[in-house]
PDB file of C-alpha atoms in Angstrom:
ATOM      1  CA  UNK X   1      43.495   4.118 -46.146  1.00 86.00           C
ATOM      2  CA  UNK X   2      46.473   5.083 -47.704  1.00 88.00           C
ATOM      3  CA  UNK X   3      45.077   8.726 -47.204  1.00 88.00           C
ATOM      4  CA  UNK X   4      44.166   7.917 -43.398  1.00 88.00           C
ATOM      5  CA  UNK X   5      47.680   6.967 -42.880  1.00 90.00           C
ATOM      6  CA  UNK X   6      48.314  10.511 -42.825  1.00 91.00           C
ATOM      7  CA  UNK X   7      46.868  10.726 -39.379  1.00 93.00           C
ATOM      8  CA  UNK X   8      50.067   9.289 -38.303  1.00 93.00           C
ATOM      9  CA  UNK X   9      48.021   6.397 -36.435  1.00 93.00           C
ATOM     10  CA  UNK X  10      50.046   3.845 -38.516  1.00 91.00           C
ATOM     11  CA  UNK X  11      52.070   3.492 -41.674  1.00 91.00           C
ATOM     12  CA  UNK X  12      50.553   2.195 -45.228  1.00 91.00           C
ATOM     13  CA  UNK X  13      52.597   0.375 -47.488  1.00 90.00           C
ATOM     14  CA  UNK X  14      51.354  -1.687 -50.689  1.00 88.00           C
ATOM     15  CA  UNK X  15      51.484  -5.507 -50.404  1.00 85.00           C
ATOM     16  CA  UNK X  16      52.286  -8.061 -52.380  1.00 76.00           C
ATOM     17  CA  UNK X  17      49.882  -8.932 -54.822  1.00 74.00           C
ATOM     18  CA  UNK X  18      50.561 -12.389 -55.699  1.00 75.00           C
ATOM     19  CA  UNK X  19      47.035 -14.338 -55.854  1.00 79.00           C
ATOM     20  CA  UNK X  20      44.890 -11.113 -54.952  1.00 90.00           C
ATOM     21  CA  UNK X  21      43.491  -8.213 -57.108  1.00 91.00           C
ATOM     22  CA  UNK X  22      44.843  -5.815 -54.470  1.00 90.00           C
ATOM     23  CA  UNK X  23      46.774  -5.855 -51.041  1.00 92.00           C
ATOM     24  CA  UNK X  24      48.437  -3.521 -48.577  1.00 92.00           C
ATOM     25  CA  UNK X  25      49.999  -3.677 -45.043  1.00 91.00           C
ATOM     26  CA  UNK X  26      48.874  -1.869 -42.199  1.00 91.00           C
ATOM     27  CA  UNK X  27      51.987  -1.097 -39.611  1.00 90.00           C
ATOM     28  CA  UNK X  28      52.247   0.186 -36.178  1.00 87.00           C
ATOM     29  CA  UNK X  29      53.970  -1.737 -33.562  1.00 82.00           C
ATOM     30  CA  UNK X  30      52.434  -4.777 -35.515  1.00 82.00           C
ATOM     31  CA  UNK X  31      51.720  -5.646 -39.103  1.00 86.00           C
ATOM     32  CA  UNK X  32      48.441  -6.267 -40.383  1.00 88.00           C
ATOM     33  CA  UNK X  33      47.999  -7.303 -44.241  1.00 90.00           C
ATOM     34  CA  UNK X  34      44.633  -6.332 -45.928  1.00 92.00           C
ATOM     35  CA  UNK X  35      44.128  -8.361 -49.173  1.00 92.00           C
ATOM     36  CA  UNK X  36      40.938  -8.411 -51.579  1.00 93.00           C
ATOM     37  CA  UNK X  37      39.320  -9.761 -54.457  1.00 92.00           C
ATOM     38  CA  UNK X  38      36.842  -8.479 -56.794  1.00 91.00           C
ATOM     39  CA  UNK X  39      33.495 -10.174 -57.913  1.00 88.00           C
ATOM     40  CA  UNK X  40      32.206  -9.135 -61.278  1.00 83.00           C
ATOM     41  CA  UNK X  41      31.358 -11.730 -63.675  1.00 77.00           C
ATOM     42  CA  UNK X  42      32.177 -14.767 -61.962  1.00 71.00           C
ATOM     43  CA  UNK X  43      30.534 -18.054 -61.962  1.00 76.00           C
ATOM     44  CA  UNK X  44      29.866 -20.030 -59.042  1.00 76.00           C
ATOM     45  CA  UNK X  45      33.253 -21.863 -59.164  1.00 81.00           C
ATOM     46  CA  UNK X  46      34.750 -18.126 -59.445  1.00 87.00           C
ATOM     47  CA  UNK X  47      33.085 -17.184 -56.285  1.00 89.00           C
ATOM     48  CA  UNK X  48      34.139 -20.441 -54.590  1.00 89.00           C
ATOM     49  CA  UNK X  49      37.633 -20.082 -55.864  1.00 89.00           C
ATOM     50  CA  UNK X  50      38.003 -16.300 -54.709  1.00 90.00           C
ATOM     51  CA  UNK X  51      36.568 -17.316 -50.994  1.00 90.00           C
ATOM     52  CA  UNK X  52      39.032 -20.033 -50.562  1.00 89.00           C
ATOM     53  CA  UNK X  53      42.069 -17.751 -51.814  1.00 89.00           C
ATOM     54  CA  UNK X  54      41.117 -14.940 -49.245  1.00 90.00           C
ATOM     55  CA  UNK X  55      40.410 -17.754 -46.382  1.00 89.00           C
ATOM     56  CA  UNK X  56      43.536 -19.644 -46.741  1.00 88.00           C
ATOM     57  CA  UNK X  57      46.059 -17.188 -46.775  1.00 86.00           C
ATOM     58  CA  UNK X  58      47.769 -17.553 -43.379  1.00 84.00           C
ATOM     59  CA  UNK X  59      48.886 -13.849 -43.440  1.00 83.00           C
ATOM     60  CA  UNK X  60      45.659 -11.940 -44.021  1.00 88.00           C
ATOM     61  CA  UNK X  61      44.208 -10.326 -41.268  1.00 88.00           C
ATOM     62  CA  UNK X  62      41.110  -8.498 -43.227  1.00 91.00           C
ATOM     63  CA  UNK X  63      40.074 -10.412 -46.292  1.00 92.00           C
ATOM     64  CA  UNK X  64      38.194  -7.711 -48.461  1.00 93.00           C
ATOM     65  CA  UNK X  65      35.413  -8.899 -51.302  1.00 93.00           C
ATOM     66  CA  UNK X  66      34.103  -5.983 -53.481  1.00 93.00           C
ATOM     67  CA  UNK X  67      31.534  -7.942 -55.591  1.00 92.00           C
ATOM     68  CA  UNK X  68      28.860  -6.930 -57.733  1.00 91.00           C
ATOM     69  CA  UNK X  69      25.175  -7.243 -56.132  1.00 91.00           C
ATOM     70  CA  UNK X  70      22.535  -9.974 -57.528  1.00 90.00           C
ATOM     71  CA  UNK X  71      20.581 -12.416 -56.021  1.00 91.00           C
ATOM     72  CA  UNK X  72      22.443 -15.424 -57.477  1.00 90.00           C
ATOM     73  CA  UNK X  73      25.989 -13.849 -56.278  1.00 91.00           C
ATOM     74  CA  UNK X  74      24.710 -12.970 -52.714  1.00 91.00           C
ATOM     75  CA  UNK X  75      23.512 -16.480 -52.233  1.00 92.00           C
ATOM     76  CA  UNK X  76      26.331 -18.244 -53.372  1.00 91.00           C
ATOM     77  CA  UNK X  77      28.705 -16.235 -51.183  1.00 91.00           C
ATOM     78  CA  UNK X  78      26.632 -17.164 -48.179  1.00 92.00           C
ATOM     79  CA  UNK X  79      26.416 -20.847 -49.446  1.00 91.00           C
ATOM     80  CA  UNK X  80      30.203 -20.948 -49.334  1.00 89.00           C
ATOM     81  CA  UNK X  81      30.738 -19.171 -46.115  1.00 89.00           C
ATOM     82  CA  UNK X  82      28.286 -21.359 -44.545  1.00 90.00           C
ATOM     83  CA  UNK X  83      30.188 -24.467 -45.847  1.00 89.00           C
ATOM     84  CA  UNK X  84      33.301 -22.992 -44.327  1.00 88.00           C
ATOM     85  CA  UNK X  85      31.692 -22.802 -40.877  1.00 88.00           C
ATOM     86  CA  UNK X  86      31.829 -26.670 -40.529  1.00 84.00           C
ATOM     87  CA  UNK X  87      35.796 -26.602 -41.538  1.00 88.00           C
ATOM     88  CA  UNK X  88      39.016 -25.803 -40.053  1.00 85.00           C
ATOM     89  CA  UNK X  89      38.699 -22.362 -41.697  1.00 84.00           C
ATOM     90  CA  UNK X  90      35.775 -21.410 -39.923  1.00 87.00           C
ATOM     91  CA  UNK X  91      37.406 -19.362 -37.291  1.00 87.00           C
ATOM     92  CA  UNK X  92      38.942 -17.168 -40.414  1.00 89.00           C
ATOM     93  CA  UNK X  93      35.327 -16.173 -41.530  1.00 91.00           C
ATOM     94  CA  UNK X  94      35.531 -13.017 -38.840  1.00 89.00           C
ATOM     95  CA  UNK X  95      38.379 -11.856 -41.031  1.00 89.00           C
ATOM     96  CA  UNK X  96      35.915 -11.711 -44.326  1.00 92.00           C
ATOM     97  CA  UNK X  97      34.391  -8.221 -45.182  1.00 92.00           C
ATOM     98  CA  UNK X  98      31.999  -8.360 -48.224  1.00 93.00           C
ATOM     99  CA  UNK X  99      31.325  -4.786 -49.949  1.00 93.00           C
ATOM    100  CA  UNK X 100      28.521  -4.757 -52.474  1.00 93.00           C
ATOM    101  CA  UNK X 101      28.342  -2.733 -55.486  1.00 93.00           C
ATOM    102  CA  UNK X 102      24.855  -2.133 -57.098  1.00 93.00           C
ATOM    103  CA  UNK X 103      24.055  -4.682 -60.258  1.00 89.00           C
ATOM    104  CA  UNK X 104      23.529  -1.856 -62.502  1.00 90.00           C
ATOM    105  CA  UNK X 105      26.715  -0.040 -61.694  1.00 91.00           C
ATOM    106  CA  UNK X 106      27.727   1.423 -64.982  1.00 90.00           C
ATOM    107  CA  UNK X 107      31.402   1.599 -65.209  1.00 87.00           C
ATOM    108  CA  UNK X 108      31.717   3.955 -67.792  1.00 92.00           C
ATOM    109  CA  UNK X 109      29.644   6.422 -66.127  1.00 94.00           C
ATOM    110  CA  UNK X 110      31.668   9.262 -64.358  1.00 94.00           C
ATOM    111  CA  UNK X 111      29.105  10.356 -61.972  1.00 95.00           C
ATOM    112  CA  UNK X 112      28.330   6.511 -60.840  1.00 94.00           C
ATOM    113  CA  UNK X 113      31.938   5.932 -60.699  1.00 94.00           C
ATOM    114  CA  UNK X 114      32.412   8.704 -58.158  1.00 95.00           C
ATOM    115  CA  UNK X 115      29.428   7.792 -56.225  1.00 94.00           C
ATOM    116  CA  UNK X 116      30.357   4.337 -55.958  1.00 94.00           C
ATOM    117  CA  UNK X 117      34.194   5.390 -55.270  1.00 92.00           C
ATOM    118  CA  UNK X 118      33.007   7.850 -52.193  1.00 91.00           C
ATOM    119  CA  UNK X 119      30.579   4.924 -50.978  1.00 91.00           C
ATOM    120  CA  UNK X 120      33.231   2.026 -50.831  1.00 90.00           C
ATOM    121  CA  UNK X 121      35.522   4.709 -49.234  1.00 85.00           C
ATOM    122  CA  UNK X 122      33.194   5.581 -46.421  1.00 84.00           C
ATOM    123  CA  UNK X 123      32.186   1.605 -46.007  1.00 88.00           C
ATOM    124  CA  UNK X 124      36.019   0.731 -45.922  1.00 85.00           C
ATOM    125  CA  UNK X 125      37.447   3.275 -44.065  1.00 81.00           C
ATOM    126  CA  UNK X 126      35.099   2.818 -41.220  1.00 81.00           C
ATOM    127  CA  UNK X 127      35.515  -1.175 -41.312  1.00 86.00           C
ATOM    128  CA  UNK X 128      39.251  -1.422 -41.738  1.00 86.00           C
ATOM    129  CA  UNK X 129      40.215   1.957 -39.648  1.00 87.00           C
ATOM    130  CA  UNK X 130      38.132   1.256 -36.718  1.00 87.00           C
ATOM    131  CA  UNK X 131      38.153  -2.695 -36.716  1.00 86.00           C
ATOM    132  CA  UNK X 132      41.270  -3.508 -37.918  1.00 85.00           C
ATOM    133  CA  UNK X 133      43.626  -0.786 -37.257  1.00 87.00           C
ATOM    134  CA  UNK X 134      42.129   0.466 -33.971  1.00 90.00           C
ATOM    135  CA  UNK X 135      41.428  -2.713 -32.547  1.00 89.00           C
ATOM    136  CA  UNK X 136      37.263  -2.123 -32.656  1.00 91.00           C
ATOM    137  CA  UNK X 137      37.734   1.286 -30.817  1.00 94.00           C
ATOM    138  CA  UNK X 138      34.246   3.089 -30.629  1.00 93.00           C
ATOM    139  CA  UNK X 139      33.215   6.573 -29.451  1.00 94.00           C
ATOM    140  CA  UNK X 140      31.524   4.930 -26.595  1.00 95.00           C
ATOM    141  CA  UNK X 141      34.856   3.390 -25.343  1.00 96.00           C
ATOM    142  CA  UNK X 142      36.531   6.617 -25.379  1.00 97.00           C
ATOM    143  CA  UNK X 143      33.682   8.389 -23.512  1.00 96.00           C
ATOM    144  CA  UNK X 144      33.973   5.635 -20.928  1.00 96.00           C
ATOM    145  CA  UNK X 145      37.654   5.698 -20.763  1.00 97.00           C
ATOM    146  CA  UNK X 146      37.726   9.490 -20.578  1.00 95.00           C
ATOM    147  CA  UNK X 147      35.460   9.468 -17.413  1.00 93.00           C
ATOM    148  CA  UNK X 148      37.747   8.023 -15.100  1.00 93.00           C
ATOM    149  CA  UNK X 149      37.911  10.243 -12.185  1.00 90.00           C
ATOM    150  CA  UNK X 150      41.593  10.113 -11.952  1.00 93.00           C
ATOM    151  CA  UNK X 151      43.232  12.307 -14.524  1.00 92.00           C
ATOM    152  CA  UNK X 152      45.839  10.573 -16.415  1.00 94.00           C
ATOM    153  CA  UNK X 153      45.713   7.474 -14.163  1.00 96.00           C
ATOM    154  CA  UNK X 154      44.185   5.250 -17.052  1.00 97.00           C
ATOM    155  CA  UNK X 155      46.889   6.223 -19.443  1.00 97.00           C
ATOM    156  CA  UNK X 156      49.609   5.644 -17.076  1.00 97.00           C
ATOM    157  CA  UNK X 157      48.577   2.298 -16.502  1.00 97.00           C
ATOM    158  CA  UNK X 158      48.021   0.979 -20.298  1.00 97.00           C
ATOM    159  CA  UNK X 159      51.546   2.577 -21.150  1.00 97.00           C
ATOM    160  CA  UNK X 160      53.241   0.703 -17.871  1.00 96.00           C
ATOM    161  CA  UNK X 161      51.440  -2.754 -18.884  1.00 96.00           C
ATOM    162  CA  UNK X 162      52.322  -2.012 -22.802  1.00 95.00           C
ATOM    163  CA  UNK X 163      56.497  -1.820 -22.212  1.00 95.00           C
ATOM    164  CA  UNK X 164      56.649  -3.504 -18.615  1.00 93.00           C
ATOM    165  CA  UNK X 165      53.969  -6.126 -18.412  1.00 92.00           C
ATOM    166  CA  UNK X 166      51.697  -6.642 -15.334  1.00 91.00           C
ATOM    167  CA  UNK X 167      53.184  -8.752 -12.302  1.00 78.00           C
ATOM    168  CA  UNK X 168      50.408  -8.623  -9.548  1.00 87.00           C
ATOM    169  CA  UNK X 169      48.650  -5.130  -8.122  1.00 91.00           C
ATOM    170  CA  UNK X 170      50.961  -5.260  -5.243  1.00 92.00           C
ATOM    171  CA  UNK X 171      54.117  -4.690  -7.519  1.00 91.00           C
ATOM    172  CA  UNK X 172      52.474  -2.459 -10.234  1.00 93.00           C
ATOM    173  CA  UNK X 173      50.929  -0.111  -7.451  1.00 94.00           C
ATOM    174  CA  UNK X 174      54.608   0.445  -5.994  1.00 93.00           C
ATOM    175  CA  UNK X 175      55.769   0.721  -9.373  1.00 92.00           C
ATOM    176  CA  UNK X 176      53.116   3.312 -10.383  1.00 93.00           C
ATOM    177  CA  UNK X 177      52.983   5.345  -7.270  1.00 93.00           C
ATOM    178  CA  UNK X 178      49.188   4.366  -6.932  1.00 94.00           C
ATOM    179  CA  UNK X 179      47.188   2.808  -4.069  1.00 95.00           C
ATOM    180  CA  UNK X 180      46.354  -0.852  -4.660  1.00 95.00           C
ATOM    181  CA  UNK X 181      42.640  -0.061  -4.277  1.00 96.00           C
ATOM    182  CA  UNK X 182      42.533   2.893  -7.050  1.00 96.00           C
ATOM    183  CA  UNK X 183      44.930   0.541  -9.064  1.00 96.00           C
ATOM    184  CA  UNK X 184      42.346  -2.308  -9.061  1.00 94.00           C
ATOM    185  CA  UNK X 185      39.355   0.034  -9.976  1.00 96.00           C
ATOM    186  CA  UNK X 186      40.872   1.377 -12.802  1.00 96.00           C
ATOM    187  CA  UNK X 187      42.336  -2.014 -14.130  1.00 95.00           C
ATOM    188  CA  UNK X 188      38.811  -3.568 -13.883  1.00 94.00           C
ATOM    189  CA  UNK X 189      37.465  -0.472 -15.948  1.00 95.00           C
ATOM    190  CA  UNK X 190      40.296  -0.895 -18.647  1.00 97.00           C
ATOM    191  CA  UNK X 191      39.670  -5.047 -18.706  1.00 95.00           C
ATOM    192  CA  UNK X 192      35.707  -4.165 -18.910  1.00 94.00           C
ATOM    193  CA  UNK X 193      36.533  -1.709 -21.945  1.00 95.00           C
ATOM    194  CA  UNK X 194      38.800  -4.235 -23.822  1.00 94.00           C
ATOM    195  CA  UNK X 195      41.757  -2.174 -23.372  1.00 96.00           C
ATOM    196  CA  UNK X 196      43.235  -4.497 -21.349  1.00 96.00           C
ATOM    197  CA  UNK X 197      43.047  -8.364 -21.656  1.00 94.00           C
ATOM    198  CA  UNK X 198      43.739 -11.639 -19.767  1.00 91.00           C
ATOM    199  CA  UNK X 199      43.499 -15.430 -20.541  1.00 88.00           C
ATOM    200  CA  UNK X 200      40.931 -15.341 -17.604  1.00 84.00           C
ATOM    201  CA  UNK X 201      37.361 -14.297 -17.608  1.00 80.00           C
ATOM    202  CA  UNK X 202      37.880 -12.667 -14.256  1.00 75.00           C
ATOM    203  CA  UNK X 203      41.215 -11.030 -15.248  1.00 75.00           C
ATOM    204  CA  UNK X 204      44.255 -11.674 -12.897  1.00 79.00           C
ATOM    205  CA  UNK X 205      47.226 -11.485 -15.320  1.00 86.00           C
ATOM    206  CA  UNK X 206      46.841  -8.479 -18.044  1.00 93.00           C
ATOM    207  CA  UNK X 207      48.525  -7.540 -21.195  1.00 94.00           C
ATOM    208  CA  UNK X 208      47.403  -4.619 -22.979  1.00 96.00           C
ATOM    209  CA  UNK X 209      44.849  -5.227 -26.136  1.00 94.00           C
ATOM    210  CA  UNK X 210      44.211  -3.278 -29.279  1.00 92.00           C
ATOM    211  CA  UNK X 211      42.000  -1.032 -28.381  1.00 95.00           C
ATOM    212  CA  UNK X 212      44.622  -0.103 -25.618  1.00 96.00           C
ATOM    213  CA  UNK X 213      47.002   0.478 -28.181  1.00 95.00           C
ATOM    214  CA  UNK X 214      44.965   2.950 -30.150  1.00 95.00           C
ATOM    215  CA  UNK X 215      43.937   4.703 -27.469  1.00 97.00           C
ATOM    216  CA  UNK X 216      47.681   5.586 -26.566  1.00 97.00           C
ATOM    217  CA  UNK X 217      48.347   6.353 -30.077  1.00 96.00           C
ATOM    218  CA  UNK X 218      45.392   8.341 -30.383  1.00 97.00           C
ATOM    219  CA  UNK X 219      46.482  10.387 -26.967  1.00 97.00           C
ATOM    220  CA  UNK X 220      50.120  10.739 -28.460  1.00 97.00           C
ATOM    221  CA  UNK X 221      48.526  12.460 -31.248  1.00 97.00           C
ATOM    222  CA  UNK X 222      46.304  14.921 -28.973  1.00 97.00           C
ATOM    223  CA  UNK X 223      49.276  15.419 -26.840  1.00 97.00           C
ATOM    224  CA  UNK X 224      51.043  16.829 -30.150  1.00 96.00           C
ATOM    225  CA  UNK X 225      48.001  19.297 -30.409  1.00 96.00           C
ATOM    226  CA  UNK X 226      48.356  20.258 -26.608  1.00 95.00           C
ATOM    227  CA  UNK X 227      51.832  20.945 -27.548  1.00 95.00           C
ATOM    228  CA  UNK X 228      51.301  22.724 -30.877  1.00 94.00           C
ATOM    229  CA  UNK X 229      53.075  20.271 -32.746  1.00 93.00           C
ATOM    230  CA  UNK X 230      50.137  18.353 -34.289  1.00 93.00           C
ATOM    231  CA  UNK X 231      49.772  20.757 -37.377  1.00 91.00           C
ATOM    232  CA  UNK X 232      46.929  21.022 -39.538  1.00 92.00           C
ATOM    233  CA  UNK X 233      45.972  17.267 -39.825  1.00 93.00           C
ATOM    234  CA  UNK X 234      42.820  16.465 -41.667  1.00 93.00           C
ATOM    235  CA  UNK X 235      42.697  12.779 -41.412  1.00 92.00           C
ATOM    236  CA  UNK X 236      43.568  12.576 -37.704  1.00 94.00           C
ATOM    237  CA  UNK X 237      40.525  14.959 -37.593  1.00 94.00           C
ATOM    238  CA  UNK X 238      38.492  12.640 -39.505  1.00 90.00           C
ATOM    239  CA  UNK X 239      39.599   9.553 -37.227  1.00 92.00           C
ATOM    240  CA  UNK X 240      38.820  11.539 -34.106  1.00 95.00           C
ATOM    241  CA  UNK X 241      35.142  12.545 -35.560  1.00 92.00           C
ATOM    242  CA  UNK X 242      34.216   8.837 -36.042  1.00 90.00           C
ATOM    243  CA  UNK X 243      35.699   8.410 -32.373  1.00 94.00           C
ATOM    244  CA  UNK X 244      33.535  11.606 -31.119  1.00 95.00           C
ATOM    245  CA  UNK X 245      36.683  13.336 -30.082  1.00 97.00           C
ATOM    246  CA  UNK X 246      36.417  17.035 -30.958  1.00 95.00           C
ATOM    247  CA  UNK X 247      39.692  18.266 -29.727  1.00 96.00           C
ATOM    248  CA  UNK X 248      39.588  21.550 -31.914  1.00 94.00           C
ATOM    249  CA  UNK X 249      37.099  22.618 -29.563  1.00 91.00           C
ATOM    250  CA  UNK X 250      39.733  22.508 -26.905  1.00 92.00           C
ATOM    251  CA  UNK X 251      41.646  25.426 -26.160  1.00 90.00           C
ATOM    252  CA  UNK X 252      45.267  24.141 -25.925  1.00 91.00           C
ATOM    253  CA  UNK X 253      46.724  27.046 -24.061  1.00 90.00           C
ATOM    254  CA  UNK X 254      44.752  26.527 -21.204  1.00 88.00           C
ATOM    255  CA  UNK X 255      47.354  24.701 -19.242  1.00 87.00           C
ATOM    256  CA  UNK X 256      46.024  23.275 -15.813  1.00 87.00           C
ATOM    257  CA  UNK X 257      42.250  24.508 -17.108  1.00 89.00           C
ATOM    258  CA  UNK X 258      42.271  22.327 -19.851  1.00 89.00           C
ATOM    259  CA  UNK X 259      38.556  21.439 -20.531  1.00 82.00           C
ATOM    260  CA  UNK X 260      37.213  24.576 -19.065  1.00 84.00           C
ATOM    261  CA  UNK X 261      35.010  27.052 -20.718  1.00 80.00           C
ATOM    262  CA  UNK X 262      33.913  30.504 -20.105  1.00 80.00           C
ATOM    263  CA  UNK X 263      30.233  30.826 -19.518  1.00 80.00           C
ATOM    264  CA  UNK X 264      28.115  33.681 -18.644  1.00 82.00           C
ATOM    265  CA  UNK X 265      26.955  34.487 -14.821  1.00 80.00           C
ATOM    266  CA  UNK X 266      25.099  37.556 -15.514  1.00 84.00           C
ATOM    267  CA  UNK X 267      25.930  41.260 -15.110  1.00 84.00           C
ATOM    268  CA  UNK X 268      28.304  40.997 -18.033  1.00 82.00           C
ATOM    269  CA  UNK X 269      30.632  38.817 -15.728  1.00 83.00           C
ATOM    270  CA  UNK X 270      32.113  35.124 -17.088  1.00 81.00           C
ATOM    271  CA  UNK X 271      33.695  32.475 -15.167  1.00 82.00           C
ATOM    272  CA  UNK X 272      35.456  29.268 -15.786  1.00 81.00           C
ATOM    273  CA  UNK X 273      33.709  25.884 -15.665  1.00 81.00           C
ATOM    274  CA  UNK X 274      34.799  22.637 -16.267  1.00 80.00           C
ATOM    275  CA  UNK X 275      32.994  21.168 -19.109  1.00 76.00           C
ATOM    276  CA  UNK X 276      31.404  18.203 -17.685  1.00 77.00           C
ATOM    277  CA  UNK X 277      28.968  17.299 -20.598  1.00 80.00           C
ATOM    278  CA  UNK X 278      32.207  17.206 -23.096  1.00 88.00           C
ATOM    279  CA  UNK X 279      33.979  13.662 -22.799  1.00 93.00           C
ATOM    280  CA  UNK X 280      36.708  15.259 -25.151  1.00 95.00           C
ATOM    281  CA  UNK X 281      37.005  17.984 -22.283  1.00 93.00           C
ATOM    282  CA  UNK X 282      37.955  14.868 -19.789  1.00 94.00           C
ATOM    283  CA  UNK X 283      40.355  12.912 -22.410  1.00 96.00           C
ATOM    284  CA  UNK X 284      42.376  16.088 -22.789  1.00 96.00           C
ATOM    285  CA  UNK X 285      42.436  16.448 -19.193  1.00 94.00           C
ATOM    286  CA  UNK X 286      43.756  12.780 -18.649  1.00 95.00           C
ATOM    287  CA  UNK X 287      46.164  13.736 -21.837  1.00 97.00           C
ATOM    288  CA  UNK X 288      47.653  16.974 -20.141  1.00 96.00           C
ATOM    289  CA  UNK X 289      48.128  15.385 -16.740  1.00 94.00           C
ATOM    290  CA  UNK X 290      50.006  12.058 -17.780  1.00 95.00           C
ATOM    291  CA  UNK X 291      51.768  14.372 -19.868  1.00 94.00           C
ATOM    292  CA  UNK X 292      52.722  16.253 -16.505  1.00 93.00           C
ATOM    293  CA  UNK X 293      54.117  13.385 -14.675  1.00 84.00           C
ATOM    294  CA  UNK X 294      56.059  11.497 -17.047  1.00 87.00           C
ATOM    295  CA  UNK X 295      54.433   7.969 -16.533  1.00 89.00           C
ATOM    296  CA  UNK X 296      53.500   7.338 -20.351  1.00 96.00           C
ATOM    297  CA  UNK X 297      55.573   6.612 -23.115  1.00 95.00           C
ATOM    298  CA  UNK X 298      54.409   8.743 -25.863  1.00 96.00           C
ATOM    299  CA  UNK X 299      54.703   6.997 -29.359  1.00 90.00           C
ATOM    300  CA  UNK X 300      55.870   9.214 -32.071  1.00 90.00           C
ATOM    301  CA  UNK X 301      53.786   9.407 -35.527  1.00 91.00           C
ATOM    302  CA  UNK X 302      53.842   6.374 -37.967  1.00 84.00           C
ATOM    303  CA  UNK X 303      55.321   7.291 -41.354  1.00 74.00           C
ATOM    304  CA  UNK X 304      56.040   5.359 -44.314  1.00 55.00           C
ATOM    305  CA  UNK X 305      59.804   5.074 -44.681  1.00 47.00           C
ATOM    306  CA  UNK X 306      61.247   6.321 -48.178  1.00 44.00           C
ATOM    307  CA  UNK X 307      61.634   3.724 -50.929  1.00 46.00           C
ATOM    308  CA  UNK X 308      65.179   3.302 -51.665  1.00 40.00           C
TER     309      UNK X 308
END
């Protein structure tokens, strides 16, 4: 998670260990703590104590348990978690993440250590990065977001709701310069994608959700790419691959033809055609258009403050 923070999508800080074996803070316009314990040779009471410690800490957004796999350990973890379902702590079980290490793992074997490290890194990155830092945003969400036929509008709406709130359709349509019917359609799409949230099942009064914040942050870095200021950012490339975004295949110099590609039409001739089969082309069109009209607050990269 420290390495992935170099993407600029969040800041990583070491957390206060206190009762935990490891802890860190993931910081954006919110701060979420990730803390964890390791299960290696515990008995039944030790597992109970570990899970109780993880679930009773109020400030923990993700409780990670790295556990040695055995039938007895797995059964005890399931038993304890099941018991908590019937208590006031039951709602906190959703924050618990258990990552199993093979029971025959030999910590003195360098190759085995490397294999387990890489396995845990992949599992934790996908889980904590996608579900905690990016609010559960998926490649499918990104593709559906990008296929709006109104370039720039979804980003403008999300940015407006984030920074100014949402009063009603008429008021918001005037502020954004978008017709009421168009605004209603786009808001319903964003609501169904979980990028806008509401206390009502059918919507009505909206606020931006974690997925909405995540897509704004990702698009801010994509705008940096279009402006030539992103640089070589392997960590951001990795995040984008998880989200189905292949921005390096988009020619940033295309201007208002962003998302187009040159195809052969025979007789040695070529012409520009919009890449309608590429969700990234749609997404970059939204980013480019929203950059032109100044309707989006683009977020600077998140970086760790230097230690004093």
